[in-house]
mmCIF file of C-alpha atoms in Angstrom:
data_model
loop_
_atom_site.group_PDB
_atom_site.id
_atom_site.type_symbol
_atom_site.label_atom_id
_atom_site.label_comp_id
_atom_site.label_asym_id
_atom_site.label_seq_id
_atom_site.Cartn_x
_atom_site.Cartn_y
_atom_site.Cartn_z
ATOM 1 C CA MET A 1 -27.665 8.683 -12.537
ATOM 2 C CA ALA A 2 -25.107 10.375 -10.315
ATOM 3 C CA ALA A 3 -25.822 8.091 -7.669
ATOM 4 C CA ASN A 4 -24.924 5.102 -9.658
ATOM 5 C CA GLY A 5 -21.644 6.653 -10.577
ATOM 6 C CA LEU A 6 -18.110 5.132 -9.948
ATOM 7 C CA ALA A 7 -17.611 7.719 -7.049
ATOM 8 C CA SER A 8 -20.810 6.819 -5.650
ATOM 9 C CA ARG A 9 -20.086 3.230 -5.795
ATOM 10 C CA LEU A 10 -16.606 3.515 -4.574
ATOM 11 C CA TYR A 11 -17.659 5.346 -1.396
ATOM 12 C CA ASN A 12 -20.393 2.778 -0.762
ATOM 13 C CA GLY A 13 -17.901 -0.174 -1.442
ATOM 14 C CA GLU A 14 -19.802 -1.683 -4.381
ATOM 15 C CA ALA A 15 -17.314 -0.667 -7.182
ATOM 16 C CA GLY A 16 -16.981 -4.412 -7.863
ATOM 17 C CA LEU A 17 -13.127 -3.963 -9.114
ATOM 18 C CA ASN A 18 -11.813 -7.296 -9.552
ATOM 19 C CA ILE A 19 -8.356 -6.496 -7.774
ATOM 20 C CA VAL A 20 -7.413 -9.712 -6.278
ATOM 21 C CA GLY A 21 -8.933 -11.670 -9.236
ATOM 22 C CA LYS A 22 -6.486 -10.113 -11.442
ATOM 23 C CA ARG A 23 -3.353 -10.786 -9.132
ATOM 24 C CA LYS A 24 -1.257 -12.299 -11.941
ATOM 25 C CA LEU A 25 -1.426 -9.004 -13.741
ATOM 26 C CA TRP A 26 -0.237 -6.951 -10.724
ATOM 27 C CA PHE A 27 2.434 -9.389 -9.978
ATOM 28 C CA GLY A 28 3.537 -9.394 -13.441
ATOM 29 C CA VAL A 29 3.743 -5.351 -13.452
ATOM 30 C CA THR A 30 5.416 -5.401 -10.086
ATOM 31 C CA GLY A 31 7.821 -7.817 -11.046
ATOM 32 C CA VAL A 32 8.827 -5.948 -14.320
ATOM 33 C CA LEU A 33 9.138 -2.591 -12.241
ATOM 34 C CA ILE A 34 11.380 -4.230 -9.522
ATOM 35 C CA LEU A 35 13.566 -5.778 -12.252
ATOM 36 C CA ILE A 36 13.909 -2.250 -13.846
ATOM 37 C CA ALA A 37 14.769 -0.866 -10.485
ATOM 38 C CA ILE A 38 17.462 -3.470 -9.694
ATOM 39 C CA LEU A 39 19.149 -2.849 -13.175
ATOM 40 C CA SER A 40 19.068 0.563 -12.327
ATOM 41 C CA PHE A 41 20.740 -0.027 -9.202
ATOM 42 C CA GLY A 42 23.332 -1.739 -10.841
ATOM 43 C CA LEU A 43 23.831 0.433 -14.137
ATOM 44 C CA ARG A 44 23.254 3.980 -12.986
ATOM 45 C CA GLY A 45 23.471 3.691 -9.106
ATOM 46 C CA PHE A 46 22.484 6.517 -7.010
ATOM 47 C CA SER A 47 23.204 10.211 -7.033
ATOM 48 C CA LEU A 48 24.901 10.400 -3.478
ATOM 49 C CA GLY A 49 24.813 13.902 -1.675
ATOM 50 C CA ILE A 50 28.210 15.364 0.145
ATOM 51 C CA GLU A 51 27.222 13.423 3.088
ATOM 52 C CA PHE A 52 27.327 10.075 1.644
ATOM 53 C CA ALA A 53 30.054 10.579 -1.371
ATOM 54 C CA GLY A 54 32.172 13.275 0.544
ATOM 55 C CA GLY A 55 33.080 16.553 -0.602
ATOM 56 C CA ASN A 56 33.359 20.328 0.403
ATOM 57 C CA SER A 57 30.509 22.856 0.575
ATOM 58 C CA PHE A 58 30.950 26.800 0.358
ATOM 59 C CA GLN A 59 28.142 29.017 1.602
ATOM 60 C CA VAL A 60 28.073 32.977 0.403
ATOM 61 C CA PRO A 61 25.555 35.566 1.147
ATOM 62 C CA ALA A 62 22.474 35.720 -1.001
ATOM 63 C CA SER A 63 23.158 39.654 -1.478
ATOM 64 C CA VAL A 64 25.942 38.511 -4.015
ATOM 65 C CA GLY A 65 23.323 38.186 -6.306
ATOM 66 C CA THR A 66 21.435 35.402 -8.236
ATOM 67 C CA LEU A 67 21.760 31.585 -7.406
ATOM 68 C CA ASP A 68 23.424 31.316 -10.842
ATOM 69 C CA ASP A 69 25.883 34.139 -10.310
ATOM 70 C CA ALA A 70 27.145 32.620 -7.244
ATOM 71 C CA GLU A 71 27.725 29.249 -8.953
ATOM 72 C CA ARG A 72 29.339 30.932 -11.985
ATOM 73 C CA GLU A 73 31.852 32.622 -9.508
ATOM 74 C CA VAL A 74 32.350 29.694 -7.650
ATOM 75 C CA ASN A 75 33.319 27.440 -10.716
ATOM 76 C CA SER A 76 35.627 30.211 -11.901
ATOM 77 C CA ALA A 77 37.537 29.962 -8.647
ATOM 78 C CA LEU A 78 37.811 26.383 -8.836
ATOM 79 C CA ALA A 79 39.174 26.310 -12.512
ATOM 80 C CA ALA A 80 41.613 29.147 -11.118
ATOM 81 C CA GLU A 81 43.235 26.822 -8.529
ATOM 82 C CA ASN A 82 43.348 24.031 -10.922
ATOM 83 C CA THR A 83 40.958 21.718 -8.768
ATOM 84 C CA GLY A 84 39.894 20.048 -11.721
ATOM 85 C CA VAL A 85 36.142 19.597 -10.392
ATOM 86 C CA GLU A 86 33.014 21.723 -10.621
ATOM 87 C CA VAL A 87 29.821 22.762 -8.499
ATOM 88 C CA ALA A 88 27.999 19.558 -8.056
ATOM 89 C CA THR A 89 24.600 20.887 -6.452
ATOM 90 C CA THR A 90 23.530 24.337 -5.415
ATOM 91 C CA GLN A 91 20.504 25.249 -3.225
ATOM 92 C CA LYS A 92 19.359 28.470 -1.271
ATOM 93 C CA VAL A 93 19.181 28.083 2.469
ATOM 94 C CA GLY A 94 18.001 30.418 5.294
ATOM 95 C CA GLY A 95 19.991 30.970 8.542
ATOM 96 C CA PRO A 96 19.747 33.482 11.525
ATOM 97 C CA GLY A 97 22.227 35.727 9.456
ATOM 98 C CA GLY A 98 19.697 35.864 6.346
ATOM 99 C CA ASP A 99 19.589 33.509 3.301
ATOM 100 C CA SER A 100 22.462 32.038 1.683
ATOM 101 C CA TYR A 101 23.651 30.106 -1.288
ATOM 102 C CA GLU A 102 25.077 26.523 -0.519
ATOM 103 C CA LEU A 103 27.350 25.220 -3.436
ATOM 104 C CA ARG A 104 28.852 21.612 -2.883
ATOM 105 C CA THR A 105 31.630 20.199 -4.689
ATOM 106 C CA PRO A 106 33.549 17.014 -4.967
ATOM 107 C CA GLN A 107 36.240 16.019 -2.271
ATOM 108 C CA LEU A 108 39.006 18.884 -2.074
ATOM 109 C CA SER A 109 42.437 18.937 -0.040
ATOM 110 C CA ALA A 110 42.513 21.411 2.976
ATOM 111 C CA ASP A 111 44.950 23.576 1.040
ATOM 112 C CA GLN A 112 42.804 23.583 -2.157
ATOM 113 C CA ALA A 113 39.630 24.458 -0.085
ATOM 114 C CA THR A 114 41.392 27.475 1.719
ATOM 115 C CA ALA A 115 42.479 28.773 -1.879
ATOM 116 C CA VAL A 116 39.390 28.345 -3.337
ATOM 117 C CA LYS A 117 37.360 30.183 -0.623
ATOM 118 C CA ALA A 118 39.952 33.137 -0.945
ATOM 119 C CA GLN A 119 39.364 33.195 -4.663
ATOM 120 C CA ILE A 120 35.612 33.303 -4.316
ATOM 121 C CA ALA A 121 35.737 36.135 -1.780
ATOM 122 C CA GLN A 122 38.103 38.155 -4.350
ATOM 123 C CA ASP A 123 36.066 37.475 -7.257
ATOM 124 C CA LEU A 124 32.742 38.335 -5.369
ATOM 125 C CA GLY A 125 34.104 41.362 -3.660
ATOM 126 C CA ILE A 126 33.152 40.256 0.154
ATOM 127 C CA ASN A 127 35.171 39.482 2.974
ATOM 128 C CA VAL A 128 36.577 35.924 3.352
ATOM 129 C CA ASP A 129 34.841 35.915 6.705
ATOM 130 C CA GLU A 130 31.483 35.962 5.051
ATOM 131 C CA ILE A 131 32.042 32.674 3.240
ATOM 132 C CA SER A 132 31.829 29.536 5.233
ATOM 133 C CA SER A 133 33.067 26.230 4.031
ATOM 134 C CA ASN A 134 32.911 22.602 5.297
ATOM 135 C CA GLN A 135 34.355 19.403 4.418
ATOM 136 C CA VAL A 136 32.492 15.960 4.817
ATOM 137 C CA SER A 137 34.231 12.650 4.845
ATOM 138 C CA GLU A 138 32.206 9.648 3.109
ATOM 139 C CA ALA A 139 32.889 7.693 6.465
ATOM 140 C CA TRP A 140 29.880 9.581 8.005
ATOM 141 C CA GLY A 141 27.506 8.763 5.150
ATOM 142 C CA SER A 142 28.534 5.036 5.683
ATOM 143 C CA GLN A 143 27.758 5.474 9.527
ATOM 144 C CA VAL A 144 24.439 6.964 8.633
ATOM 145 C CA THR A 145 23.632 4.251 6.268
ATOM 146 C CA GLU A 146 24.611 1.395 8.485
ATOM 147 C CA ARG A 147 22.110 2.824 11.052
ATOM 148 C CA ALA A 148 19.430 3.357 8.717
ATOM 149 C CA VAL A 149 19.895 -0.310 7.808
ATOM 150 C CA LEU A 150 19.879 -1.225 11.450
ATOM 151 C CA GLY A 151 16.810 0.503 12.112
ATOM 152 C CA LEU A 152 14.821 -0.836 8.934
ATOM 153 C CA VAL A 153 15.583 -4.520 10.008
ATOM 154 C CA ILE A 154 14.503 -3.831 13.574
ATOM 155 C CA PHE A 155 11.532 -2.161 12.343
ATOM 156 C CA ILE A 156 10.454 -5.193 9.922
ATOM 157 C CA ALA A 157 11.087 -7.857 12.633
ATOM 158 C CA LEU A 158 8.869 -6.013 15.119
ATOM 159 C CA VAL A 159 6.137 -5.503 12.410
ATOM 160 C CA MET A 160 6.129 -9.264 11.705
ATOM 161 C CA VAL A 161 5.886 -9.884 15.371
ATOM 162 C CA TYR A 162 2.812 -7.462 15.714
ATOM 163 C CA LEU A 163 0.989 -8.755 12.476
ATOM 164 C CA ILE A 164 1.331 -12.251 13.625
ATOM 165 C CA LEU A 165 0.039 -11.464 17.109
ATOM 166 C CA ARG A 166 -2.767 -9.241 15.601
ATOM 167 C CA PHE A 167 -3.668 -11.273 12.484
ATOM 168 C CA GLU A 168 -1.559 -14.347 11.321
ATOM 169 C CA TRP A 169 1.735 -15.383 9.715
ATOM 170 C CA ARG A 170 0.457 -15.069 6.113
ATOM 171 C CA MET A 171 -0.711 -11.525 6.604
ATOM 172 C CA ALA A 172 2.683 -10.582 8.122
ATOM 173 C CA VAL A 173 4.332 -12.102 5.054
ATOM 174 C CA ALA A 174 1.950 -10.518 2.674
ATOM 175 C CA ALA A 175 2.472 -6.708 4.509
ATOM 176 C CA VAL A 176 6.292 -7.139 4.809
ATOM 177 C CA ALA A 177 6.556 -8.151 1.212
ATOM 178 C CA SER A 178 4.497 -4.892 0.347
ATOM 179 C CA LEU A 179 6.842 -2.786 2.474
ATOM 180 C CA ILE A 180 9.734 -4.084 0.660
ATOM 181 C CA THR A 181 8.170 -3.600 -2.667
ATOM 182 C CA ASN A 182 7.289 -0.091 -1.840
ATOM 183 C CA LEU A 183 10.971 0.631 -0.799
ATOM 184 C CA ILE A 184 12.508 -0.879 -3.664
ATOM 185 C CA LEU A 185 10.251 0.902 -6.175
ATOM 186 C CA THR A 186 10.726 3.947 -4.501
ATOM 187 C CA ALA A 187 14.446 3.677 -4.350
ATOM 188 C CA GLY A 188 14.525 2.984 -8.219
ATOM 189 C CA ILE A 189 12.510 5.944 -8.937
ATOM 190 C CA TYR A 190 15.251 7.872 -7.175
ATOM 191 C CA SER A 191 17.788 6.094 -9.151
ATOM 192 C CA LEU A 192 16.201 6.566 -12.445
ATOM 193 C CA VAL A 193 15.675 10.069 -12.399
ATOM 194 C CA GLY A 194 18.697 11.070 -10.534
ATOM 195 C CA PHE A 195 17.360 12.609 -7.354
ATOM 196 C CA GLU A 196 20.051 13.285 -4.763
ATOM 197 C CA VAL A 197 20.164 10.645 -1.881
ATOM 198 C CA THR A 198 21.109 12.706 1.475
ATOM 199 C CA PRO A 199 20.439 11.998 5.045
ATOM 200 C CA SER A 200 16.822 13.388 4.891
ATOM 201 C CA THR A 201 16.184 11.026 2.269
ATOM 202 C CA ILE A 202 17.018 8.254 4.427
ATOM 203 C CA ILE A 203 14.769 9.839 7.221
ATOM 204 C CA GLY A 204 11.970 10.091 4.638
ATOM 205 C CA PHE A 205 12.693 6.436 3.669
ATOM 206 C CA LEU A 206 12.094 5.189 7.231
ATOM 207 C CA THR A 207 8.965 7.411 7.547
ATOM 208 C CA ILE A 208 7.126 5.865 4.730
ATOM 209 C CA LEU A 209 7.484 2.665 6.204
ATOM 210 C CA GLY A 210 4.941 3.787 9.009
ATOM 211 C CA PHE A 211 2.606 4.919 6.469
ATOM 212 C CA ALA A 212 2.707 2.007 4.128
ATOM 213 C CA LEU A 213 1.949 -0.243 7.127
ATOM 214 C CA TYR A 214 -0.953 1.676 8.409
ATOM 215 C CA ASP A 215 -2.362 1.401 4.720
ATOM 216 C CA VAL A 216 -2.072 -2.462 4.875
ATOM 217 C CA VAL A 217 -3.488 -2.775 8.264
ATOM 218 C CA VAL A 218 -6.664 -1.023 7.513
ATOM 219 C CA VAL A 219 -7.208 -3.253 4.410
ATOM 220 C CA PHE A 220 -6.090 -6.401 6.288
ATOM 221 C CA ASP A 221 -8.655 -5.783 9.211
ATOM 222 C CA LYS A 222 -11.234 -5.523 6.629
ATOM 223 C CA VAL A 223 -10.327 -8.728 5.246
ATOM 224 C CA GLN A 224 -10.302 -10.470 8.425
ATOM 225 C CA GLU A 225 -13.699 -9.232 8.931
ATOM 226 C CA ASN A 226 -15.053 -10.508 6.040
ATOM 227 C CA THR A 227 -13.387 -13.796 6.060
ATOM 228 C CA ARG A 228 -14.214 -14.563 9.688
ATOM 229 C CA GLY A 229 -16.158 -18.073 9.844
ATOM 230 C CA ILE A 230 -15.913 -18.157 5.948
ATOM 231 C CA THR A 231 -15.602 -22.028 5.911
ATOM 232 C CA ALA A 232 -19.187 -22.336 7.428
ATOM 233 C CA ASN A 233 -21.026 -21.354 4.444
ATOM 234 C CA ASN A 234 -20.276 -21.873 0.658
ATOM 235 C CA ASN A 235 -21.211 -18.568 -1.114
ATOM 236 C CA GLN A 236 -17.829 -17.260 -1.330
ATOM 237 C CA THR A 237 -14.084 -18.170 -1.988
ATOM 238 C CA TYR A 238 -11.647 -16.552 0.169
ATOM 239 C CA GLY A 239 -10.384 -14.415 -2.661
ATOM 240 C CA GLU A 240 -13.622 -13.063 -3.513
ATOM 241 C CA ALA A 241 -14.088 -12.321 0.222
ATOM 242 C CA ALA A 242 -10.758 -10.325 0.094
ATOM 243 C CA ASN A 243 -11.457 -8.765 -2.827
ATOM 244 C CA LEU A 244 -14.992 -7.400 -1.507
ATOM 245 C CA ALA A 245 -12.656 -6.259 1.643
ATOM 246 C CA VAL A 246 -10.470 -4.218 -0.813
ATOM 247 C CA ASN A 247 -13.305 -2.601 -2.586
ATOM 248 C CA GLN A 248 -15.065 -1.701 0.836
ATOM 249 C CA SER A 249 -11.726 -0.090 2.240
ATOM 250 C CA LEU A 250 -10.521 1.441 -1.262
ATOM 251 C CA MET A 251 -12.158 4.860 -0.972
ATOM 252 C CA ARG A 252 -10.910 5.458 2.758
ATOM 253 C CA SER A 253 -7.327 4.434 1.880
ATOM 254 C CA LEU A 254 -7.625 6.847 -1.216
ATOM 255 C CA ASN A 255 -8.835 9.559 1.023
ATOM 256 C CA THR A 256 -6.055 8.864 3.608
ATOM 257 C CA SER A 257 -3.534 8.826 0.764
ATOM 258 C CA VAL A 258 -4.688 12.289 -0.592
ATOM 259 C CA VAL A 259 -5.146 13.957 2.906
ATOM 260 C CA ALA A 260 -1.555 12.728 3.285
ATOM 261 C CA LEU A 261 -0.153 13.632 -0.054
ATOM 262 C CA LEU A 262 -1.647 17.266 0.213
ATOM 263 C CA PRO A 263 0.728 18.644 2.937
ATOM 264 C CA VAL A 264 3.594 16.767 1.625
ATOM 265 C CA GLY A 265 2.775 18.364 -1.927
ATOM 266 C CA GLY A 266 2.747 21.714 -0.326
ATOM 267 C CA LEU A 267 5.927 20.925 1.394
ATOM 268 C CA LEU A 268 7.685 20.106 -1.968
ATOM 269 C CA PHE A 269 6.217 22.285 -4.689
ATOM 270 C CA ILE A 270 5.414 25.305 -2.578
ATOM 271 C CA GLY A 271 8.207 25.270 0.245
ATOM 272 C CA ALA A 272 10.990 23.661 -2.017
ATOM 273 C CA GLY A 273 9.735 24.873 -5.491
ATOM 274 C CA LEU A 274 8.403 28.452 -5.161
ATOM 275 C CA LEU A 275 9.957 29.816 -1.846
ATOM 276 C CA GLY A 276 13.448 27.878 -2.691
ATOM 277 C CA ALA A 277 13.741 25.971 0.613
ATOM 278 C CA GLY A 278 16.109 23.448 -0.815
ATOM 279 C CA THR A 279 16.391 21.824 2.399
ATOM 280 C CA LEU A 280 13.001 20.522 2.225
ATOM 281 C CA LYS A 281 13.290 19.126 -1.128
ATOM 282 C CA ASP A 282 14.927 15.979 -0.130
ATOM 283 C CA LEU A 283 12.405 15.192 2.941
ATOM 284 C CA GLY A 284 9.439 16.502 0.819
ATOM 285 C CA LEU A 285 10.390 14.262 -2.678
ATOM 286 C CA VAL A 286 11.080 10.835 -0.613
ATOM 287 C CA LEU A 287 7.596 11.331 1.165
ATOM 288 C CA PHE A 288 5.455 12.111 -1.816
ATOM 289 C CA VAL A 289 6.727 9.550 -4.037
ATOM 290 C CA GLY A 290 6.984 7.137 -1.251
ATOM 291 C CA MET A 291 3.512 7.600 -0.047
ATOM 292 C CA ALA A 292 1.985 7.391 -3.478
ATOM 293 C CA VAL A 293 3.685 4.236 -4.220
ATOM 294 C CA ALA A 294 2.678 2.859 -0.715
ATOM 295 C CA PHE A 295 -0.982 3.324 -1.817
ATOM 296 C CA LEU A 296 -0.554 1.114 -4.923
ATOM 297 C CA THR A 297 1.360 -1.698 -2.849
ATOM 298 C CA SER A 298 -1.064 -2.091 -0.375
ATOM 299 C CA ILE A 299 -3.810 -2.651 -2.732
ATOM 300 C CA LEU A 300 -2.478 -4.109 -5.702
ATOM 301 C CA VAL A 301 0.380 -6.309 -4.045
ATOM 302 C CA ALA A 302 -0.675 -6.896 -0.197
ATOM 303 C CA THR A 303 -4.193 -8.264 -0.254
ATOM 304 C CA PRO A 304 -3.736 -10.321 -3.644
ATOM 305 C CA LEU A 305 -0.395 -11.785 -2.166
ATOM 306 C CA LEU A 306 -2.469 -12.507 0.731
ATOM 307 C CA ALA A 307 -5.212 -14.455 -1.334
ATOM 308 C CA LEU A 308 -2.360 -16.536 -3.038
ATOM 309 C CA LEU A 309 -0.658 -17.496 0.173
ATOM 310 C CA LYS A 310 -4.286 -18.586 1.896
ATOM 311 C CA ASN A 311 -5.189 -20.649 -1.284
ATOM 312 C CA TYR A 312 -2.409 -23.158 -0.140
ATOM 313 C CA ASP A 313 -4.075 -23.765 3.043
ATOM 314 C CA PRO A 314 -5.802 -27.071 2.746
ATOM 315 C CA ARG A 315 -8.639 -25.903 4.799
ATOM 316 C CA ILE A 316 -9.155 -23.063 2.574
ATOM 317 C CA GLN A 317 -8.512 -25.100 -0.570
ATOM 318 C CA ALA A 318 -11.434 -27.311 0.565
ATOM 319 C CA HIS A 319 -13.686 -24.630 1.028
ATOM 320 C CA ASN A 320 -13.171 -23.074 -2.407
ATOM 321 C CA LYS A 321 -13.630 -26.477 -3.936
ATOM 322 C CA ARG A 322 -16.957 -26.820 -2.037
ATOM 323 C CA VAL A 323 -17.946 -22.917 -3.216
ATOM 324 C CA LEU A 324 -17.133 -24.135 -7.109
ATOM 325 C CA ALA A 325 -18.831 -27.366 -6.754
ATOM 326 C CA ARG A 326 -22.130 -25.788 -5.718
ATOM 327 C CA ARG A 327 -22.087 -22.948 -8.231
ATOM 328 C CA GLY A 328 -21.635 -25.671 -11.020
ATOM 329 C CA ALA A 329 -24.505 -27.637 -9.585
ATOM 330 C CA LEU A 330 -26.546 -24.512 -9.719
ATOM 331 C CA ALA A 331 -25.411 -23.627 -13.294
ATOM 332 C CA ARG A 332 -26.616 -27.151 -14.455
ATOM 333 C CA GLY A 333 -29.884 -26.980 -12.520
ATOM 334 C CA GLU A 334 -28.974 -29.573 -10.158
ATOM 335 C CA VAL A 335 -29.516 -27.503 -7.438
ATOM 336 C CA THR A 336 -32.510 -24.682 -7.036
ATOM 337 C CA PRO A 337 -31.189 -21.695 -4.625
ATOM 338 C CA LYS A 338 -33.704 -20.636 -2.283
ATOM 339 C CA GLY A 339 -35.873 -17.756 -3.214
ATOM 340 C CA ALA A 340 -34.793 -18.325 -6.891
ATOM 341 C CA PRO A 341 -37.249 -17.295 -9.587
ATOM 342 C CA SER A 342 -39.289 -19.833 -11.567
ATOM 343 C CA PRO A 343 -37.221 -21.699 -14.425
ATOM 344 C CA THR A 344 -37.247 -20.549 -17.913
ATOM 345 C CA GLN A 345 -38.358 -22.333 -21.096
ATOM 346 C CA SER A 346 -36.026 -22.409 -24.020
ATOM 347 C CA ASP A 347 -37.816 -19.720 -25.760
ATOM 348 C CA GLY A 348 -36.944 -17.505 -22.464
ATOM 349 C CA THR A 349 -40.480 -17.401 -21.291
ATOM 350 C CA ALA A 350 -41.286 -18.518 -17.821
ATOM 351 C CA ALA A 351 -42.336 -21.995 -17.264
ATOM 352 C CA GLU A 352 -45.776 -23.010 -15.820
ATOM 353 C CA PRO A 353 -45.067 -24.418 -12.260
ATOM 354 C CA ASP A 354 -45.723 -28.239 -12.189
ATOM 355 C CA PRO A 355 -48.705 -28.615 -9.798
ATOM 356 C CA ASP A 356 -47.770 -32.305 -8.825
ATOM 357 C CA ALA A 357 -44.151 -30.730 -7.989
ATOM 358 C CA ALA A 358 -45.728 -28.095 -6.006
ATOM 359 C CA ALA A 359 -48.202 -30.332 -4.236
ATOM 360 C CA LEU A 360 -45.200 -32.671 -3.294
ATOM 361 C CA ALA A 361 -43.064 -29.714 -2.262
ATOM 362 C CA GLY A 362 -45.789 -28.734 -0.014
ATOM 363 C CA ALA A 363 -46.212 -31.889 1.656
ATOM 364 C CA ALA A 364 -42.695 -32.470 1.985
ATOM 365 C CA PRO A 365 -41.765 -32.482 5.341
ATOM 366 C CA LYS A 366 -39.540 -29.811 7.118
ATOM 367 C CA VAL A 367 -36.277 -30.895 8.457
ATOM 368 C CA GLY A 368 -36.907 -32.304 12.252
ATOM 369 C CA ALA A 369 -40.639 -32.472 12.145
ATOM 370 C CA ARG A 370 -42.941 -35.247 12.595
ATOM 371 C CA PRO A 371 -44.062 -36.994 9.779
ATOM 372 C CA ALA A 372 -47.672 -36.178 8.423
ATOM 373 C CA GLY A 373 -49.530 -39.357 8.826
ATOM 374 C CA LYS A 374 -52.998 -40.391 10.232
ATOM 375 C CA ARG A 375 -53.427 -39.650 13.857
ATOM 376 C CA PRO A 376 -53.810 -42.604 16.239
ATOM 377 C CA THR A 377 -56.830 -43.282 18.200
ATOM 378 C CA GLY A 378 -57.390 -44.397 21.295
ATOM 379 C CA ALA A 379 -56.970 -43.078 25.087
ATOM 380 C CA ARG A 380 -53.171 -42.361 24.562
ATOM 381 C CA GLY A 381 -52.936 -41.856 21.182
ATOM 382 C CA GLY A 382 -55.072 -38.872 20.314
ATOM 383 C CA ARG A 383 -58.771 -37.961 20.304
ATOM 384 C CA PRO A 384 -61.463 -40.756 20.449
ATOM 385 C CA GLY A 385 -62.730 -41.857 17.371
ATOM 386 C CA GLY A 386 -66.555 -41.531 17.637
ATOM 387 C CA GLY A 387 -67.323 -42.793 20.829
ATOM 388 C CA GLY A 388 -66.771 -41.480 24.722
ATOM 389 C CA ASN A 389 -68.382 -38.812 26.619
ATOM 390 C CA ARG A 390 -67.544 -35.895 24.585
ATOM 391 C CA PRO A 391 -70.641 -33.912 23.171
ATOM 392 C CA GLY A 392 -71.442 -35.124 19.629
ATOM 393 C CA GLY A 393 -69.407 -38.375 20.041
ATOM 394 C CA ALA A 394 -72.631 -40.171 20.731
ATOM 395 C CA LYS A 395 -76.486 -39.792 20.190
ATOM 396 C CA ARG A 396 -78.255 -38.349 23.047
ATOM 397 C CA ARG A 397 -80.832 -40.066 24.843
#
């Protein structure tokens, strides 16, 4: 029975999941999630890194002890200098000179930063030259944000042009809507959970757009294949053909997403989690979240939205009405499909075929065939009726 399992049917494109038919459910859930994300943007905001909020960073050698020890000593130095701030974030970083701890604080003045650096060196018992400090202005983060938004606009414009040339404008609209939904939901997760936003996060956001676009194009390519010339027959509506395409490409999309998430998960959980490479966390986190969301939006948002837009096309509307009208006629028994089994009686048993109907069906001419009647006689009309010179046509003398 394993051959009939869900995994086997998914691989064969025969799962029969009604994804497009339940588009109201997916749109409703997506709308609620987008609303939650937007409310989080306004109420909670984002946990901006030092590059965007501005601040100071101090790097001390990892030889001073654990990360907690370094954070405690830096907080003590900040309190001793009456700065009124504490360490915001800490992470372990590597470098040519060995591992070190980077501790970031809110904005300090130049005099405060110098005094805190000297106090840290005194508390840790190391030379001041072993501690490096940097000050970042929030203006730099604003420039990065502006460039990222400009890059996003250019990317979306190029995507629209490509999809219109490759497919059609409705597919372009559905794909871009899926991309924007992906960005909003990923950003909402960052806002709700409080993940820190750094330049690596912005790079990751732009990276997941390419992955999300690839997933959508794979599904749309199958949709285009299934719906090519669909109005020439009355077997499927456009939504049903699009839903079949989703089922046929679902396993491929799932495999692609899993294969892409495995190395990103290793980067995030092993590199940042176990090995303590904090610089990998920001990039790995946005890639992992964004790719997972991209898989869901490409399946549950892009194709159902495409089917909804196509249903407003008068040509597709007329086709769908013909399909539904034909099904209604079949259900009422007004039309018998070719190759259908014998009709059943009220008690569920097969009805005996009507010999007169069968004879009439057998005598019915095919489309384009000559009517079956008495052959004409005569020299030009056919065979002689009984005379002539043919053997058997007259008695031999």
